[in-house]
Each structure stands twice: as C-alpha cells, then as structure tokens.
Amino acid sequence: MSKSVISQTPLDSSEQESVYRVLDSINSDTPWRTLFPDDLCISAPHSVVCDYFSDTAATSITTHITELSFGFVSVYSPNLPCNGNSTLDPSLLSPLCHLKKLFFYKCFTQTKIAFPDFSPLSLRNLEELVFIENPALLGSLSGKLNNLTNLRSLTLTGTSVSGTIPNGHSELVNLEQLTLSRNKFKGEISANIFNNLIKLKLLDLSENGFQGIVPESIGYLTELLKIDLSFVDIQFDLLHQLSNFSSVLQEQVGCHTKRVLL
C-alpha cells in the first residue's frame, strides 16, 4: 500500500508581514527583517510562537502564528522588551486569524495610545488577552471586545483605561477569568453585565472608582471561585447575591481574605 505524502507549507506571507509590522511598532530600534529574514515559524524571536494545523484529509500541514508576547518579564519568560515609544495599530493583526494569545507587559508606558479596538478583526480564536503595567494605555473598552467570543482570559491591570465596564462583556460567553484591577474605571456596574458570563471562575475589579451596588446578576456566576472587590466604593450583599453558589468563594476585602462555604 502506498503511503500518503504529507506536505508542509511555509508561513503565509501576509502573516509574516503582519508580525514584522507589529514588531516594528513595539520596538522600532531593532531591524527585525534583517535579523529574522526567513520563515518566522522556523526562526523567530521568543515573542513569536507558531503551531501546526492539518487539513481534514491530513495530507498537508500549515503553520500559523498563535502567540505574540511582548515585554520582558524574566529570564524564564524572555519576551522581547518594548520601548517607551511602543504603539499598537490593531489592524496590523488582521491576517493573524489563528492567534490564541496576545500579551503586553510594560509596553505602553510613555507614548499615550487608546485601548485597541478588536471588534472589526477576525480574531475568533483568541483565548487570552493580557495588558499588565501599561500606564499610557487609555480610553475605554466600550464596543472593542465584542467579537472575541472565544476569549477565556482577559487581564487589564495597571493602565489608564477608564469609563464603565460595557455591556458588550456579556457576549464573552467563554470567559473564565476577568481581571480589571488598578485601572481608572468608575461609575456603577451595569445590571446585566454578568448575565451570560456563566463560566467565570475569577473576577477581580479591585482598585478602581466603581460606585453603587454589585448587580444581582452576579448570582448567575455559579462557577465563581474567587472575587476581589478590594479598594472599591461598592456595596456587596454576599449572602443574598451569591445565594446560588455551591462552591468555595474567596472574597478579598482590603488585606484580609475570607473563605465562605456556601
């Protein structure tokens, strides 16, 4: 019997060009095209990760960019360092339809930029979106995340993003972790914000300017394991609003942690 030949195709040129342009916007001091002239799925900086995909007949394999991580964290996570003039035009990500993770640590620290609008992009495979310690990142989230329906983790901490948490978050039905700590959010939390976030396990809204009462829709979060509402001016009726919970919940209040078995 003859064996089928499996062929591997190089990274699509549009994805290659997209990554070059993103790299240039994050750190324009480095000649990326000269340092990495070949297929970026064969030779690439640590910040760029590829994966393999096969067709239904398993006769060919394609490679695609699945992760982009920027900002040096440690020697164990040697992402490319950003510079003070880093920017991000979200349209550059359009060809990266297989992208699963997008990570930025201390990238937007000097040049002010608006929080990227991801809604026009076909990033339906994106599962993790992270912005940590980016004080020059500002604007609001309103309408900018609506199409990221497969997002499982959203982390936005240490930024100047403001406004309220938009109702569009209710479309993120696969979200398991929502961390929005140490930003400039304010006002009341929408009454329906938690209606469809039934997979949420971790909720962190600490150190923001929220006011009012936590909406009763938080009672829909029956998978919630941890909630942090420290250093916010909101009221939280634990026994009433979380009466549907059947798991152990950790409520962070100031410097103290209470474990409540419901």
XYZ file of N, CA and C in Angstrom:
786
model
N 0.841 -1.195 0.000
C 0.000 0.000 0.000
C 0.880 1.250 0.000
N 0.501 2.198 -0.793
C 1.275 3.431 -0.854
C 0.923 4.342 0.307
N 1.906 5.013 0.810
C 1.696 5.931 1.909
C 1.427 7.322 1.357
N 0.488 8.000 1.985
C 0.193 9.369 1.567
C 1.325 10.287 2.003
N 1.640 11.241 1.168
C 2.699 12.181 1.448
C 2.102 13.432 2.088
N 2.632 13.771 3.249
C 2.161 14.966 3.953
C 3.130 16.106 3.673
N 2.608 17.155 3.113
C 3.444 18.302 2.780
C 3.224 19.430 3.789
N 4.258 20.201 4.015
C 4.175 21.337 4.932
C 4.410 22.614 4.154
N 3.498 23.539 4.321
C 3.608 24.807 3.615
C 4.225 25.856 4.531
N 4.950 26.810 3.984
C 5.558 27.868 4.806
C 4.505 28.822 5.349
N 4.926 29.612 6.289
C 4.033 30.615 6.849
C 3.562 31.560 5.754
N 2.274 31.830 5.753
C 1.700 32.718 4.751
C 2.376 34.090 4.802
N 2.627 34.638 3.639
C 3.364 35.910 3.561
C 2.619 37.049 4.264
N 1.292 36.997 4.262
C 0.536 38.064 4.929
C 0.722 38.006 6.447
N 0.817 36.795 7.003
C 1.078 36.662 8.432
C 2.494 37.107 8.762
N 3.440 36.730 7.902
C 4.833 37.124 8.109
C 4.953 38.648 8.132
N 4.352 39.299 7.157
C 4.408 40.754 7.074
C 3.707 41.401 8.274
N 2.599 40.815 8.684
C 1.865 41.335 9.831
C 2.733 41.338 11.079
N 3.446 40.237 11.323
C 4.297 40.145 12.511
C 5.449 41.149 12.427
N 6.055 41.293 11.254
C 7.120 42.291 11.095
C 6.624 43.685 11.493
N 5.453 44.023 11.039
C 4.920 45.357 11.294
C 4.557 45.553 12.763
N 4.061 44.498 13.393
C 3.783 44.579 14.830
C 5.091 44.738 15.605
N 6.109 43.952 15.230
C 7.414 44.067 15.879
C 7.978 45.474 15.735
N 7.851 46.060 14.558
C 8.340 47.420 14.333
C 7.610 48.429 15.223
N 6.310 48.210 15.439
C 5.544 49.160 16.252
C 5.861 49.016 17.738
N 6.258 47.817 18.158
C 6.602 47.581 19.558
C 8.026 48.036 19.867
N 8.950 47.785 18.949
C 10.343 48.178 19.163
C 10.981 48.486 17.811
N 10.908 49.747 17.425
C 11.385 50.166 16.101
C 12.910 50.281 16.035
N 13.584 50.112 17.168
C 15.040 50.235 17.180
C 15.751 48.988 16.646
N 14.999 47.913 16.461
C 15.601 46.643 16.042
C 15.256 46.345 14.587
N 16.234 45.965 13.766
C 15.968 45.628 12.349
C 15.444 44.194 12.226
N 14.181 44.003 12.491
C 13.603 42.657 12.573
C 13.733 41.876 11.277
N 13.499 42.524 10.170
C 13.541 41.821 8.882
C 14.959 41.336 8.560
N 15.946 42.073 9.020
C 17.341 41.667 8.784
C 17.751 40.538 9.719
N 17.338 40.632 10.976
C 17.699 39.608 11.959
C 16.959 38.296 11.740
N 15.713 38.392 11.270
C 14.887 37.199 11.064
C 14.292 37.229 9.660
N 15.131 36.998 8.633
C 14.665 37.119 7.249
C 13.888 35.908 6.754
N 14.006 34.774 7.455
C 13.386 33.536 6.985
C 11.990 33.351 7.581
N 11.398 32.249 7.253
C 10.082 31.893 7.773
C 10.079 32.047 9.297
N 9.176 32.871 9.811
C 9.144 33.138 11.248
C 8.658 31.941 12.068
N 8.120 30.937 11.407
C 7.749 29.716 12.116
C 8.910 28.728 12.171
N 10.016 29.086 11.538
C 11.242 28.289 11.609
C 12.274 28.999 12.474
N 12.392 30.312 12.277
C 13.339 31.105 13.053
C 12.673 32.426 13.411
N 12.446 32.619 14.722
C 11.725 33.809 15.170
C 12.183 34.205 16.564
N 11.959 35.459 16.967
C 12.257 35.857 18.350
C 11.328 35.127 19.319
N 11.717 35.104 20.605
C 10.950 34.361 21.609
C 9.496 34.801 21.686
N 9.225 36.014 21.335
C 7.873 36.550 21.479
C 6.879 35.976 20.480
N 7.383 35.332 19.453
C 6.527 34.830 18.373
C 6.440 33.311 18.441
N 5.217 32.796 18.541
C 5.001 31.344 18.651
C 4.084 30.889 17.522
N 4.450 29.764 16.912
C 3.639 29.177 15.836
C 3.091 27.827 16.278
N 2.121 27.346 15.517
C 1.600 25.998 15.733
C 1.286 25.389 14.379
N 1.094 24.054 14.387
C 0.845 23.324 13.150
C -0.633 22.971 13.031
N -1.143 23.041 11.810
C -2.538 22.728 11.531
C -2.597 21.823 10.309
N -3.417 20.793 10.377
C -3.567 19.883 9.241
C -4.960 20.006 8.652
N -5.073 19.696 7.356
C -6.377 19.741 6.711
C -7.160 18.489 7.073
N -8.420 18.448 6.685
C -9.292 17.338 7.066
C -8.816 16.006 6.502
N -8.142 16.027 5.377
C -7.633 14.792 4.771
C -6.252 14.419 5.297
N -5.686 15.282 6.156
C -4.370 15.045 6.752
C -3.290 14.827 5.694
N -3.398 15.558 4.598
C -2.397 15.444 3.538
C -1.454 16.641 3.506
N -1.802 17.689 4.224
C -0.926 18.857 4.255
C -0.956 19.501 5.640
N 0.131 20.138 5.972
C 0.258 20.823 7.250
C 0.611 22.283 6.988
N -0.102 23.155 7.643
C 0.187 24.575 7.535
C 0.643 25.098 8.895
N 1.401 26.155 8.871
C 1.846 26.790 10.111
C 1.236 28.176 10.217
N 0.891 28.555 11.443
C 0.276 29.856 11.676
C 0.778 30.430 13.000
N 0.781 31.747 13.080
C 1.141 32.438 14.311
C 0.012 32.258 15.317
N 0.349 31.780 16.529
C -0.675 31.571 17.548
C -0.460 32.403 18.811
N 0.767 32.902 19.025
C 1.022 33.714 20.217
C 1.971 34.861 19.901
N 1.666 36.027 20.462
C 2.564 37.179 20.436
C 2.651 37.717 21.860
N 3.856 37.723 22.432
C 4.049 38.172 23.811
C 5.182 39.178 23.852
N 4.896 40.367 24.384
C 5.882 41.445 24.384
C 6.072 42.011 25.784
N 7.307 42.420 26.067
C 7.645 42.982 27.354
C 8.397 41.972 28.200
N 9.656 42.271 28.508
C 10.490 41.327 29.251
C 9.946 41.133 30.657
N 9.652 39.885 31.021
C 9.120 39.545 32.334
C 10.217 38.978 33.227
N 10.915 37.957 32.734
C 12.009 37.339 33.485
C 12.822 36.484 32.522
N 13.926 35.936 33.029
C 14.759 35.063 32.205
C 14.011 33.789 31.845
N 12.961 33.495 32.594
C 12.165 32.302 32.315
C 11.085 32.581 31.270
N 10.796 33.855 31.061
C 9.851 34.266 30.017
C 10.488 35.408 29.242
N 11.474 35.088 28.414
C 12.289 36.134 27.761
C 11.601 36.774 26.565
N 10.453 37.412 26.814
C 9.784 38.115 25.732
C 10.617 39.314 25.283
N 10.371 39.740 24.073
C 11.077 40.906 23.559
C 10.739 42.140 24.386
N 11.744 42.940 24.771
C 11.453 44.171 25.519
C 10.803 45.207 24.617
N 9.927 45.998 25.211
C 9.319 47.107 24.489
C 10.156 48.357 24.737
N 9.842 49.435 24.039
C 10.481 50.706 24.354
C 9.415 51.740 24.670
N 9.841 52.906 25.119
C 8.889 53.907 25.577
C 7.962 54.419 24.492
N 8.318 54.225 23.238
C 7.508 54.714 22.125
C 6.667 53.624 21.467
N 6.499 52.512 22.144
C 5.712 51.413 21.585
C 4.285 51.857 21.302
N 3.761 51.412 20.174
C 2.365 51.673 19.813
C 1.757 50.376 19.304
N 0.460 50.390 19.081
C -0.210 49.216 18.532
C -1.405 49.633 17.697
N -1.321 49.350 16.399
C -2.452 49.537 15.493
C -3.117 48.168 15.342
N -4.314 47.972 15.897
C -4.930 46.638 15.874
C -5.162 46.084 14.476
N -5.269 46.956 13.471
C -5.491 46.471 12.106
C -4.317 45.630 11.611
N -3.135 45.816 12.223
C -1.977 45.015 11.834
C -2.185 43.536 12.145
N -3.105 43.249 13.047
C -3.343 41.868 13.465
C -4.334 41.143 12.572
N -4.910 41.832 11.614
C -5.982 41.253 10.791
C -5.644 39.905 10.156
N -4.428 39.705 9.614
C -4.136 38.408 8.987
C -3.922 37.270 9.991
N -3.829 37.575 11.272
C -3.471 36.559 12.268
C -4.724 35.904 12.851
N -5.485 35.258 11.998
C -6.773 34.719 12.421
C -6.650 33.473 13.302
N -5.440 32.922 13.440
C -5.232 31.766 14.315
C -4.628 32.170 15.665
N -4.528 33.459 15.901
C -3.909 33.951 17.120
C -4.723 33.530 18.343
N -4.026 32.948 19.346
C -4.686 32.495 20.575
C -4.316 33.336 21.790
N -3.123 33.934 21.768
C -2.671 34.706 22.923
C -2.003 35.991 22.477
N -2.346 37.083 23.171
C -1.751 38.390 22.914
C -1.411 38.997 24.270
N -0.122 39.276 24.498
C 0.367 39.637 25.826
C 1.274 40.865 25.741
N 1.012 41.865 26.622
C 1.834 43.072 26.669
C 2.153 43.408 28.124
N 3.445 43.488 28.453
C 3.880 43.836 29.797
C 4.813 45.045 29.734
N 4.395 46.131 30.357
C 5.181 47.376 30.384
C 5.621 47.809 28.984
N 4.687 47.776 28.058
C 4.979 48.193 26.683
C 4.549 49.633 26.423
N 3.391 50.019 26.943
C 2.842 51.343 26.664
C 2.964 52.181 27.931
N 4.160 52.767 28.091
C 4.481 53.470 29.329
C 4.694 54.962 29.142
N 4.963 55.405 27.916
C 5.232 56.825 27.680
C 4.316 57.416 26.618
N 4.364 56.863 25.421
C 3.502 57.361 24.349
C 2.065 56.917 24.587
N 1.159 57.873 24.737
C -0.236 57.540 25.040
C -0.919 56.940 23.817
N -1.596 55.833 24.034
C -2.371 55.206 22.957
C -3.715 54.757 23.507
N -4.712 54.718 22.634
C -6.036 54.264 23.038
C -6.078 52.739 23.089
N -6.910 52.216 23.970
C -7.082 50.769 24.024
C -7.526 50.286 22.644
N -6.867 49.273 22.094
C -7.142 48.841 20.715
C -8.585 48.357 20.529
N -9.121 48.673 19.372
C -10.458 48.205 19.012
C -10.328 46.886 18.250
N -10.646 45.792 18.931
C -10.529 44.473 18.319
C -11.805 44.041 17.597
N -12.879 44.815 17.724
C -14.174 44.372 17.210
C -14.221 44.150 15.693
N -13.487 44.923 14.849
C -13.572 44.662 13.405
C -12.730 43.471 12.947
N -11.936 42.893 13.834
C -10.985 41.863 13.445
C -11.578 40.465 13.578
N -11.062 39.544 12.772
C -11.500 38.148 12.839
C -10.557 37.357 13.742
N -10.581 37.707 15.024
C -9.733 37.024 15.995
C -10.579 36.103 16.869
N -11.372 35.295 16.224
C -12.304 34.443 16.961
C -11.618 33.288 17.681
N -10.337 33.076 17.398
C -9.599 32.028 18.101
C -8.841 32.561 19.313
N -8.874 33.878 19.512
C -8.135 34.469 20.616
C -8.724 34.013 21.949
N -7.874 33.438 22.806
C -8.314 32.916 24.096
C -7.775 33.716 25.270
N -6.658 34.400 25.072
C -6.022 35.118 26.184
C -5.548 36.491 25.725
N -6.026 37.538 26.398
C -5.650 38.916 26.083
C -5.164 39.572 27.371
N -3.908 40.018 27.381
C -3.281 40.483 28.616
C -2.579 41.825 28.399
N -2.904 42.802 29.245
C -2.201 44.080 29.312
C -1.851 44.333 30.774
N -0.562 44.281 31.129
C -0.125 44.459 32.513
C 0.877 45.611 32.593
N 0.645 46.536 33.515
C 1.534 47.677 33.762
C 1.804 48.491 32.494
N 0.713 48.997 31.930
C 0.801 49.850 30.743
C 0.082 51.176 31.034
N 0.705 52.071 31.824
C 0.014 53.286 32.278
C -0.356 54.262 31.168
N 0.270 54.187 30.008
C -0.060 55.105 28.911
C -1.201 54.582 28.045
N -1.746 53.425 28.400
C -2.893 52.869 27.682
C -4.152 53.482 28.273
N -4.943 54.154 27.437
C -6.109 54.876 27.950
C -7.326 54.657 27.066
N -8.378 55.437 27.326
C -9.617 55.256 26.583
C -10.555 54.334 27.325
N -11.505 53.754 26.606
C -12.486 52.865 27.226
C -12.511 51.523 26.495
N -13.245 50.581 27.084
C -13.398 49.262 26.466
C -14.663 49.165 25.618
N -15.477 50.185 25.658
C -16.795 50.123 25.043
C -16.754 49.701 23.579
N -17.406 48.576 23.280
C -17.547 48.075 21.918
C -16.294 47.520 21.288
N -15.215 47.361 22.044
C -13.931 46.992 21.450
C -13.577 45.511 21.594
N -14.410 44.757 22.307
C -14.099 43.346 22.534
C -15.232 42.419 22.099
N -16.252 42.970 21.500
C -17.484 42.221 21.263
C -17.315 40.944 20.461
N -16.400 40.915 19.503
C -16.268 39.748 18.636
C -15.320 38.679 19.167
N -14.740 38.896 20.327
C -13.782 37.926 20.875
C -14.536 36.866 21.676
N -15.388 36.145 20.992
C -16.328 35.248 21.669
C -15.678 33.999 22.254
N -14.446 33.693 21.872
C -13.750 32.534 22.441
C -12.749 32.926 23.519
N -12.755 34.199 23.890
C -11.826 34.671 24.904
C -12.107 33.987 26.238
N -11.063 33.421 26.828
C -11.181 32.737 28.119
C -10.586 33.549 29.259
N -9.609 34.406 28.944
C -8.956 35.186 29.992
C -8.695 36.607 29.490
N -9.195 37.583 30.235
C -8.959 38.992 29.937
C -8.321 39.630 31.164
N -7.084 40.115 31.005
C -6.368 40.768 32.096
C -5.989 42.174 31.669
N -6.472 43.142 32.416
C -6.164 44.542 32.164
C -5.877 45.172 33.523
N -4.603 45.362 33.847
C -4.242 45.850 35.171
C -3.097 46.844 35.082
N -3.210 47.921 35.862
C -2.166 48.936 35.864
C -2.166 49.808 34.627
N -3.360 50.206 34.148
C -3.468 51.061 32.958
C -4.266 52.317 33.307
N -4.454 53.181 32.312
C -5.281 54.374 32.485
C -6.618 54.233 31.768
N -6.985 53.027 31.417
C -8.280 52.779 30.782
C -9.384 53.153 31.768
N -10.400 53.856 31.282
C -11.419 54.426 32.161
C -12.821 54.104 31.655
N -13.799 54.850 32.187
C -15.189 54.617 31.822
C -15.798 53.520 32.664
N -16.842 52.906 32.156
C -17.509 51.814 32.857
C -17.213 50.496 32.150
N -17.601 49.401 32.786
C -17.483 48.105 32.123
C -18.664 47.977 31.178
N -18.434 47.924 29.868
C -19.551 47.918 28.917
C -20.327 46.621 28.923
N -21.588 46.708 28.522
C -22.436 45.521 28.432
C -21.914 44.523 27.421
N -21.076 44.965 26.480
C -20.510 44.065 25.489
C -19.771 42.899 26.104
N -19.351 43.055 27.375
C -18.667 41.954 28.042
C -19.573 40.740 28.177
N -20.894 40.963 28.161
C -21.810 39.838 28.308
C -21.785 38.907 27.107
N -21.165 39.352 25.993
C -21.037 38.497 24.817
C -19.831 37.562 24.920
N -18.989 37.782 25.915
C -17.803 36.941 26.088
C -18.195 35.707 26.895
N -18.988 34.858 26.281
C -19.643 33.764 27.000
C -18.676 32.676 27.461
N -17.454 32.657 26.923
C -16.481 31.639 27.320
C -15.460 32.153 28.330
N -15.665 33.369 28.794
C -14.706 33.987 29.701
C -14.673 33.252 31.042
N -13.456 32.887 31.472
C -13.263 32.218 32.755
C -12.541 33.110 33.760
N -11.749 34.044 33.276
C -11.024 34.958 34.156
C -11.180 36.382 33.657
N -11.646 37.272 34.541
C -11.791 38.688 34.216
C -11.083 39.492 35.299
N -9.905 40.019 34.961
C -9.105 40.816 35.890
C -9.006 42.236 35.358
N -9.644 43.164 36.054
C -9.658 44.571 35.646
C -9.203 45.433 36.823
N -8.100 45.097 37.436
C -7.652 45.783 38.639
C -6.720 46.960 38.321
N -6.713 47.944 39.222
C -5.814 49.089 39.163
C -5.883 49.856 37.840
N -7.088 50.159 37.433
C -7.300 50.993 36.259
C -8.052 52.258 36.676
N -8.726 52.917 35.743
C -9.431 54.160 36.051
C -10.937 54.014 35.861
N -11.449 52.806 35.952
C -12.885 52.594 35.782
C -13.651 53.307 36.897
N -14.880 53.700 36.590
C -15.692 54.388 37.581
C -17.170 54.165 37.275
N -18.013 54.690 38.159
C -19.445 54.593 37.969
C -20.010 53.264 38.437
N -21.277 53.052 38.132
C -21.956 51.834 38.544
C -21.684 50.705 37.563
N -21.721 49.492 38.069
C -21.564 48.311 37.226
C -22.923 47.968 36.634
N -22.993 47.783 35.333
C -24.251 47.529 34.642
C -25.010 46.357 35.252
N -26.318 46.486 35.319
C -27.158 45.472 35.954
C -27.083 44.124 35.259
N -26.840 44.114 33.925
C -26.877 42.863 33.159
C -25.498 42.329 32.790
N -24.459 42.923 33.349
C -23.106 42.608 32.912
C -22.743 41.145 33.080
N -23.280 40.482 34.105
C -22.874 39.118 34.389
C -23.847 38.058 33.857
N -24.889 38.477 33.158
C -25.935 37.539 32.756
C -25.429 36.319 31.999
N -24.501 36.529 31.062
C -24.049 35.436 30.196
C -22.642 34.938 30.514
N -22.045 35.447 31.583
C -20.674 35.047 31.919
C -20.690 33.848 32.870
N -21.423 32.832 32.507
C -21.673 31.728 33.436
C -20.462 30.826 33.644
N -19.406 30.987 32.840
C -18.203 30.171 33.006
C -17.143 30.862 33.864
N -17.432 32.082 34.301
C -16.440 32.874 35.013
C -16.057 32.215 36.339
N -14.740 32.072 36.535
C -14.206 31.478 37.772
C -13.468 32.494 38.633
N -12.903 33.526 38.019
C -12.163 34.544 38.755
C -12.613 35.918 38.296
N -12.956 36.770 39.267
C -13.395 38.136 38.980
C -12.625 39.091 39.885
N -11.875 40.009 39.298
C -11.076 40.977 40.054
C -11.355 42.372 39.515
N -12.057 43.169 40.313
C -12.385 44.551 39.946
C -11.746 45.534 40.920
N -10.732 45.115 41.628
C -10.153 45.889 42.720
C -9.456 47.163 42.243
N -9.365 48.120 43.181
C -8.632 49.376 42.990
C -9.084 50.138 41.752
N -10.384 50.369 41.692
C -10.996 51.197 40.659
C -11.958 52.174 41.326
N -12.605 53.007 40.535
C -13.521 54.006 41.076
C -14.976 53.611 40.978
N -15.274 52.324 41.020
C -16.657 51.871 40.940
C -17.457 52.371 42.145
N -18.744 52.607 41.911
C -19.650 53.030 42.971
C -20.970 52.290 42.835
N -21.772 52.362 43.886
C -23.083 51.758 43.830
C -23.111 50.364 44.420
N -23.926 49.512 43.839
C -24.151 48.161 44.349
C -23.774 47.143 43.286
N -23.145 46.070 43.692
C -22.854 44.989 42.755
C -24.192 44.424 42.264
N -24.396 44.344 40.954
C -25.700 43.897 40.446
C -26.036 42.466 40.838
N -27.322 42.197 40.960
C -27.768 40.863 41.353
C -27.403 39.809 40.314
N -27.095 40.240 39.082
C -26.726 39.276 38.045
C -25.456 38.518 38.396
N -24.714 38.986 39.417
C -23.525 38.243 39.835
C -23.915 36.863 40.370
N -25.177 36.724 40.750
C -25.665 35.435 41.221
C -25.702 34.361 40.153
N -25.592 34.762 38.868
C -25.538 33.784 37.782
C -24.171 33.103 37.692
N -23.173 33.650 38.376
C -21.809 33.136 38.259
C -21.602 31.959 39.206
N -22.239 30.862 38.907
C -22.208 29.711 39.805
C -20.875 28.963 39.785
N -19.987 29.282 38.828
C -18.676 28.641 38.770
C -17.597 29.488 39.451
N -17.978 30.652 39.957
C -17.005 31.592 40.510
C -16.298 31.011 41.726
N -14.964 31.083 41.722
C -14.150 30.588 42.820
C -13.500 31.712 43.617
N -13.272 32.846 42.982
C -12.603 33.952 43.672
C -13.120 35.279 43.146
N -13.348 36.213 44.073
C -13.762 37.553 43.684
C -12.987 38.556 44.526
N -12.459 39.585 43.889
C -11.698 40.618 44.578
C -12.349 41.965 44.297
N -12.948 42.550 45.333
C -13.585 43.857 45.234
C -12.936 44.832 46.206
N -11.669 44.598 46.523
C -10.991 45.456 47.492
C -10.706 46.834 46.905
N -10.783 47.839 47.803
C -10.482 49.223 47.449
C -11.379 49.751 46.329
N -12.660 49.398 46.409
C -13.681 49.997 45.545
C -14.858 50.394 46.425
N -15.550 51.465 46.046
C -16.631 52.009 46.860
C -17.971 51.444 46.402
N -18.127 50.129 46.548
C -19.380 49.494 46.159
C -19.879 48.603 47.290
N -21.184 48.396 47.308
C -21.794 47.550 48.317
C -21.990 46.153 47.746
N -21.823 45.169 48.626
C -21.853 43.791 48.159
C -22.573 42.946 49.197
N -23.794 42.496 48.890
C -24.575 41.664 49.791
C -24.243 40.207 49.508
N -23.238 39.688 50.202
C -22.693 38.366 49.898
C -23.744 37.265 49.956
N -24.476 37.194 51.059
C -25.405 36.075 51.240
C -26.575 36.144 50.278
N -27.054 37.370 49.985
C -28.203 37.497 49.087
C -27.802 37.312 47.630
N -26.749 37.995 47.207
C -26.392 37.993 45.792
C -25.703 36.711 45.355
N -25.129 35.978 46.262
C -24.434 34.749 45.902
C -25.137 33.517 46.450
N -26.431 33.614 46.658
C -27.174 32.501 47.253
C -27.218 31.273 46.365
N -26.954 31.430 45.064
C -26.973 30.288 44.140
C -25.650 29.534 44.113
N -24.634 30.048 44.782
C -23.316 29.445 44.682
C -23.242 28.143 45.476
N -22.502 27.198 44.917
C -22.344 25.910 45.588
C -20.872 25.582 45.812
N -19.982 26.521 45.481
C -18.546 26.278 45.599
C -17.952 27.150 46.684
N -16.670 26.942 46.950
C -15.966 27.781 47.911
C -15.581 29.076 47.230
N -15.924 30.181 47.873
C -15.662 31.507 47.315
C -14.661 32.226 48.198
N -13.708 32.861 47.597
C -12.777 33.707 48.335
C -13.136 35.148 48.049
N -13.409 35.895 49.102
C -13.717 37.318 48.930
C -12.567 38.121 49.513
N -11.880 38.885 48.673
C -10.773 39.714 49.120
C -11.321 41.057 49.591
N -11.085 41.367 50.843
C -11.529 42.636 51.386
C -10.330 43.306 52.040
N -9.818 44.378 51.411
C -8.628 45.026 51.927
C -7.470 44.054 51.954
N -6.844 43.899 53.114
C -5.700 42.997 53.243
C -6.111 41.645 53.797
N -7.409 41.418 53.965
C -7.866 40.186 54.592
C -8.559 39.298 53.569
N -8.490 38.010 53.784
C -9.147 37.051 52.904
C -10.143 36.236 53.698
N -11.375 36.194 53.243
C -12.378 35.369 53.896
C -12.769 34.235 52.954
N -12.819 33.046 53.473
C -13.291 31.897 52.704
C -14.682 31.550 53.198
N -15.647 31.548 52.300
C -17.017 31.312 52.691
C -17.515 30.071 51.977
N -17.965 29.092 52.716
C -18.506 27.882 52.124
C -20.018 28.024 52.052
N -20.549 28.014 50.815
C -21.984 28.219 50.615
C -22.673 26.915 50.275
